[in-house]
Short mmCIF file of C-alpha atoms in Angstrom, two decimals:
data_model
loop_
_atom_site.label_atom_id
_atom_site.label_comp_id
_atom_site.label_asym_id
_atom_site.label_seq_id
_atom_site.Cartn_x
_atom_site.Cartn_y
_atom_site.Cartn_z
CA UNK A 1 74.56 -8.34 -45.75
CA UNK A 2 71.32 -6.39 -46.63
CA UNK A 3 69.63 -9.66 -45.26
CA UNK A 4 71.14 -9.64 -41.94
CA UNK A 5 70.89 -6.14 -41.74
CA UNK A 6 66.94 -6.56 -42.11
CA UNK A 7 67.04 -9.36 -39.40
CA UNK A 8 68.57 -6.90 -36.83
CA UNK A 9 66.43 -4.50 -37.99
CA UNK A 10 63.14 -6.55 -37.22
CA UNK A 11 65.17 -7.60 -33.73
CA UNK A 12 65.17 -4.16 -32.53
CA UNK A 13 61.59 -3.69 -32.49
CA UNK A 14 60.72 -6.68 -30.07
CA UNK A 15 61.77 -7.15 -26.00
CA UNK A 16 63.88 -10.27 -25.87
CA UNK A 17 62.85 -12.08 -22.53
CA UNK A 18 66.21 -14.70 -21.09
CA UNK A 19 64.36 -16.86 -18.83
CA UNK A 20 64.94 -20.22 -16.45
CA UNK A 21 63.30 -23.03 -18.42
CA UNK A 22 61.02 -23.52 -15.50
CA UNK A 23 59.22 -20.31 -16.05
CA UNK A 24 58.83 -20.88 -19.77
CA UNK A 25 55.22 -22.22 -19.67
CA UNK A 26 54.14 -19.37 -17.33
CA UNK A 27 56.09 -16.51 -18.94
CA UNK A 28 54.14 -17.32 -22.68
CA UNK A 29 50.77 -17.78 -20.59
CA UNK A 30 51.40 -14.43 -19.56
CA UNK A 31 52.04 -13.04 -22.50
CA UNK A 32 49.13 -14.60 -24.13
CA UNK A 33 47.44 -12.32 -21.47
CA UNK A 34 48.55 -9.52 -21.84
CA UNK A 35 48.76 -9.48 -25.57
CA UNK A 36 52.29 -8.72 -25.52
CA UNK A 37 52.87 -9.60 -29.08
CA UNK A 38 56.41 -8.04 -29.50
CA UNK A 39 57.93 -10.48 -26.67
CA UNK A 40 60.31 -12.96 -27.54
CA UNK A 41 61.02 -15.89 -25.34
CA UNK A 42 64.36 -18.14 -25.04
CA UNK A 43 65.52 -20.28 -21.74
CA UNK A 44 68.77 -21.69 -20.19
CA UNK A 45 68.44 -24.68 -19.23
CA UNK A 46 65.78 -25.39 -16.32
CA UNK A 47 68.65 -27.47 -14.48
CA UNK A 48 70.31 -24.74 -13.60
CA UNK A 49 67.69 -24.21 -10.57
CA UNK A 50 70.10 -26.91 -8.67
CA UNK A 51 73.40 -24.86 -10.22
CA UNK A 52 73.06 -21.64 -9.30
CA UNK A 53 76.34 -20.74 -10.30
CA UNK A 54 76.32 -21.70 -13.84
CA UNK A 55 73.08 -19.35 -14.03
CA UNK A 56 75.18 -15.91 -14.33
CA UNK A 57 77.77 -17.09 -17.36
CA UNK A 58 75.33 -18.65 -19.24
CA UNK A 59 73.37 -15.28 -18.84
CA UNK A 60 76.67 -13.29 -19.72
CA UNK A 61 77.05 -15.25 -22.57
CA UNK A 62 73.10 -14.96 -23.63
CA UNK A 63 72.82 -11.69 -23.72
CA UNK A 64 75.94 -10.76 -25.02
CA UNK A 65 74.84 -12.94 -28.15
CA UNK A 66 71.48 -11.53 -28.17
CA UNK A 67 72.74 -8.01 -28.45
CA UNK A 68 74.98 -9.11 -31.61
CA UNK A 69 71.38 -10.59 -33.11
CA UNK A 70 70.19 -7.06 -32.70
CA UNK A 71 68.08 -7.69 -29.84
CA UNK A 72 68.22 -3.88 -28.21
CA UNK A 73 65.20 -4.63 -25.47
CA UNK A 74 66.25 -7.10 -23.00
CA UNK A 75 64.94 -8.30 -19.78
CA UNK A 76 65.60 -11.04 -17.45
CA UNK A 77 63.13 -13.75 -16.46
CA UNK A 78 64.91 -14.73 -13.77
CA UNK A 79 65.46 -13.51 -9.74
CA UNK A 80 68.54 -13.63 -7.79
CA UNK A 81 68.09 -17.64 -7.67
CA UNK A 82 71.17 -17.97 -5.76
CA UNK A 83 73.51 -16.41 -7.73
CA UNK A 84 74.80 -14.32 -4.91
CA UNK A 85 74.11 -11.42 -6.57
CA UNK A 86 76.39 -12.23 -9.60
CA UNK A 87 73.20 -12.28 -11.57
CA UNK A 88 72.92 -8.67 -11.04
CA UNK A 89 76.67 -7.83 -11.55
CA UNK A 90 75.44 -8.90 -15.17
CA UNK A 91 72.99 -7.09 -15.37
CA UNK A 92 74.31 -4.11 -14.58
CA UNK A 93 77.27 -4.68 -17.28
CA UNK A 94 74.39 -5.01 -20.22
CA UNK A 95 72.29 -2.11 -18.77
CA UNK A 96 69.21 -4.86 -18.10
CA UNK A 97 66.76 -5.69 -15.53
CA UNK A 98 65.46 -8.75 -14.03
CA UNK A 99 62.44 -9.99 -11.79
CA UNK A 100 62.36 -8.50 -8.37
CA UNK A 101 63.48 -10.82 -5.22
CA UNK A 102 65.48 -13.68 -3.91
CA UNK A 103 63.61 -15.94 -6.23
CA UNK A 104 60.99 -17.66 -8.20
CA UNK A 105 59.01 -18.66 -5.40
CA UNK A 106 59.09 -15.01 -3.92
CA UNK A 107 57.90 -13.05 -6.83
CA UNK A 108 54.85 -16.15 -7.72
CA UNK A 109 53.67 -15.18 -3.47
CA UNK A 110 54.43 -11.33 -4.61
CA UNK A 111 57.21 -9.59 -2.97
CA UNK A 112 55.23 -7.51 -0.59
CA UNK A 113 53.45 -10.33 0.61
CA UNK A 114 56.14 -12.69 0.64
CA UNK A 115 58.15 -10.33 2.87
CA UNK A 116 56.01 -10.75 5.49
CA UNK A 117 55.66 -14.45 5.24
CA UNK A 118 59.47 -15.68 4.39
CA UNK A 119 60.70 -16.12 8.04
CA UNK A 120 57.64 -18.59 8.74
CA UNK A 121 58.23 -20.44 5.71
CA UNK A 122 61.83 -20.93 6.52
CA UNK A 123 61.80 -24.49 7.18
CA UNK A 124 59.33 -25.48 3.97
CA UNK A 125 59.86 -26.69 0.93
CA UNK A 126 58.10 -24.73 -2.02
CA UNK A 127 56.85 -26.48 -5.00
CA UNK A 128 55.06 -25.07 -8.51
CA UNK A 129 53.43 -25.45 -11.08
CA UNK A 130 56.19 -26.57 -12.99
CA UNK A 131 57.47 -28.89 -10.16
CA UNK A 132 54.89 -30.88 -9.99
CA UNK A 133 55.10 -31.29 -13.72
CA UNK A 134 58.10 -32.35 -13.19
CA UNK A 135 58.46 -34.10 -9.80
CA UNK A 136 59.86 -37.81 -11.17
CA UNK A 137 62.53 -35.75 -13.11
CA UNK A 138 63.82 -33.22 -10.87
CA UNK A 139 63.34 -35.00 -7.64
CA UNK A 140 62.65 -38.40 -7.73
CA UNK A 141 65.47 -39.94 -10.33
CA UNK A 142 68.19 -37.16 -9.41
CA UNK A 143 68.18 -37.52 -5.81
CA UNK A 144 67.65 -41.36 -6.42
CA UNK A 145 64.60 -41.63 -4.03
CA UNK A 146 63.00 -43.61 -6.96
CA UNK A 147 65.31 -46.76 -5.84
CA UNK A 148 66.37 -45.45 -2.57
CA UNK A 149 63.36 -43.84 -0.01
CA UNK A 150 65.54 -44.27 2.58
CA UNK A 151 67.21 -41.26 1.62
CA UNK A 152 64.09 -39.10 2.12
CA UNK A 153 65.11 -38.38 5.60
CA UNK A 154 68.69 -37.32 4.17
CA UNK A 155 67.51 -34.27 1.83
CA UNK A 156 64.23 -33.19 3.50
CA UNK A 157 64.74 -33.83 7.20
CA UNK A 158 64.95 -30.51 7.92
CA UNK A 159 61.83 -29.60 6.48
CA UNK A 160 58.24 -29.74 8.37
CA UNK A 161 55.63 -28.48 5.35
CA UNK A 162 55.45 -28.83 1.66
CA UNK A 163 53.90 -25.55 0.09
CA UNK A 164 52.50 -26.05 -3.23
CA UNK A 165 52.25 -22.35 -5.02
CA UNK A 166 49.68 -23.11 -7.44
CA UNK A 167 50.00 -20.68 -10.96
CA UNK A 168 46.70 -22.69 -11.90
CA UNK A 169 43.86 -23.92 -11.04
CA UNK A 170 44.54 -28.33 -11.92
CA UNK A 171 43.59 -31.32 -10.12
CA UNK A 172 46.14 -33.41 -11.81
CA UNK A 173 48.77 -30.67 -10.42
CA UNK A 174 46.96 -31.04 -6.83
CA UNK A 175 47.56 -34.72 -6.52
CA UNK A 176 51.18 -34.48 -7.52
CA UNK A 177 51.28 -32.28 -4.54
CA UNK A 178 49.55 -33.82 -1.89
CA UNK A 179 50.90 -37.53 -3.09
CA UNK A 180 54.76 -36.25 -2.57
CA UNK A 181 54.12 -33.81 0.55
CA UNK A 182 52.61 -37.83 1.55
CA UNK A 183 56.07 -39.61 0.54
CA UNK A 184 58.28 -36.74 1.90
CA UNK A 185 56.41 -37.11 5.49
CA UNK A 186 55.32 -33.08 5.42
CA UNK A 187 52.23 -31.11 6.06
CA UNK A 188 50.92 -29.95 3.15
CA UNK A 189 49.47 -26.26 2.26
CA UNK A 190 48.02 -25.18 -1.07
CA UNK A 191 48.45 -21.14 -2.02
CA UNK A 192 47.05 -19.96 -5.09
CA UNK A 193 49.22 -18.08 -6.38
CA UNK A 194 48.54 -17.61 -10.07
CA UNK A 195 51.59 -15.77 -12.17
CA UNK A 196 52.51 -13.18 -9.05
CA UNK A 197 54.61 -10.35 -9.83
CA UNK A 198 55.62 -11.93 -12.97
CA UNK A 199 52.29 -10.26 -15.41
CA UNK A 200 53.56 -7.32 -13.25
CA UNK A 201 57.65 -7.34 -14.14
CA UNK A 202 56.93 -8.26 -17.96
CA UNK A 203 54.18 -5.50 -18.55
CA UNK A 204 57.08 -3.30 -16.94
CA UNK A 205 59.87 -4.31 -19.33
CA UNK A 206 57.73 -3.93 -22.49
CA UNK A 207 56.03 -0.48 -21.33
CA UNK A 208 60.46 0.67 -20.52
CA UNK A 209 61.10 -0.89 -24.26
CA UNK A 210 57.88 0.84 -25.64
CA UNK A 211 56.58 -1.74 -27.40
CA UNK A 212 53.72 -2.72 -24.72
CA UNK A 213 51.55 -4.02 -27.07
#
């Protein structure tokens, strides 16, 4: 008991950050940064970015475990993502915050400027950092376009330019981009981004938990 007790303890002094998987890499870099030493990290599953609505029960269920660890400092690495704003309805029942906006790609442009950019990027399709990481296994082999390109026209027909929102600065990352804004028939723009809001909404949830460094 005295042993668990002392775990809590330790818990209670440290801001416990709930992320989507596909911010995990960024959300450490960032903390490497800033020298946030008393964050913790853990993810749901980075899948959940094409199941929106699994993303608020799993986060129910997260932090409501996280609280009986001890964790008292909780924030959540995530926007609305298309929850519907059932993300927030949990986050107002465990008195947390989360990232500011609609989602990731809004808060990596920074809200203010991504206000006044949203309408003309209604008809592209954003990638990341992470994306292109990841391009083969959440594009390519889920949609099937690895066996069937004929399909291309069937889930990006409506779109007319690929953005790539670059967090760093990596050729590898580049060509990714440009190779599949190639396949998928789009213009292609490159923004560097670099983390966005996100240094921003992390520095702001340690300085709230006082534990900022």
């Amino acid at each position: 008991m005295a042993a668990q007790q002392n775990v809590k303890s330790d818990k209670k002094d440290k801001l416990l950050v709930i992320a989507c998987g596909m911010l995990a890499r960024e959300i450490l870099a960032v903390k490497e940064q800033l020298k946030l030493d008393h964050l913790e990290l853990t993810c749901l599953p980075a899948e959940f970015h094409f199941y929106p609505d699994r993303i608020a029960p799993a986060m129910d269920k997260a932090v409501t475990e996280a609280r009986a660890e001890g964790y008292e400092h909780i924030f959540i690495g995530y926007a609305d993502c298309g929850t519907g704003g059932h993300l927030d309805k949990v986050c107002e029942k465990h008195g947390v915050e989360r990232m500011d906006g609609p989602h990731c790609f809004a808060f990596y442009q920074r809200m203010e400027e991504y206000r006044k950019i949203a309408d003309d990027d209604m008809m592209s399709f954003y990638m990341t950092d992470f994306l292109c990481r990841q391009f083969d296994a959440f594009f390519m082999k889920p949609l099937g376009l690895d066996k069937h390109p004929e399909l291309i026209a069937d889930y990006f027909g409506n779109y007319d330019k690929l953005i790539y929102l670059a967090q760093t600065d990596d050729p590898e990352l580049d060509k990714v981009a440009v190779a599949a804004a190639k396949m998928l028939g789009l213009a292609y723009e490159r923004r560097p981004t670099g983390y966005g809001d996100l240094p921003m909404g992390l520095a702001h949830a340690a300085s709230v938990a006082g534990i900022s460094k």
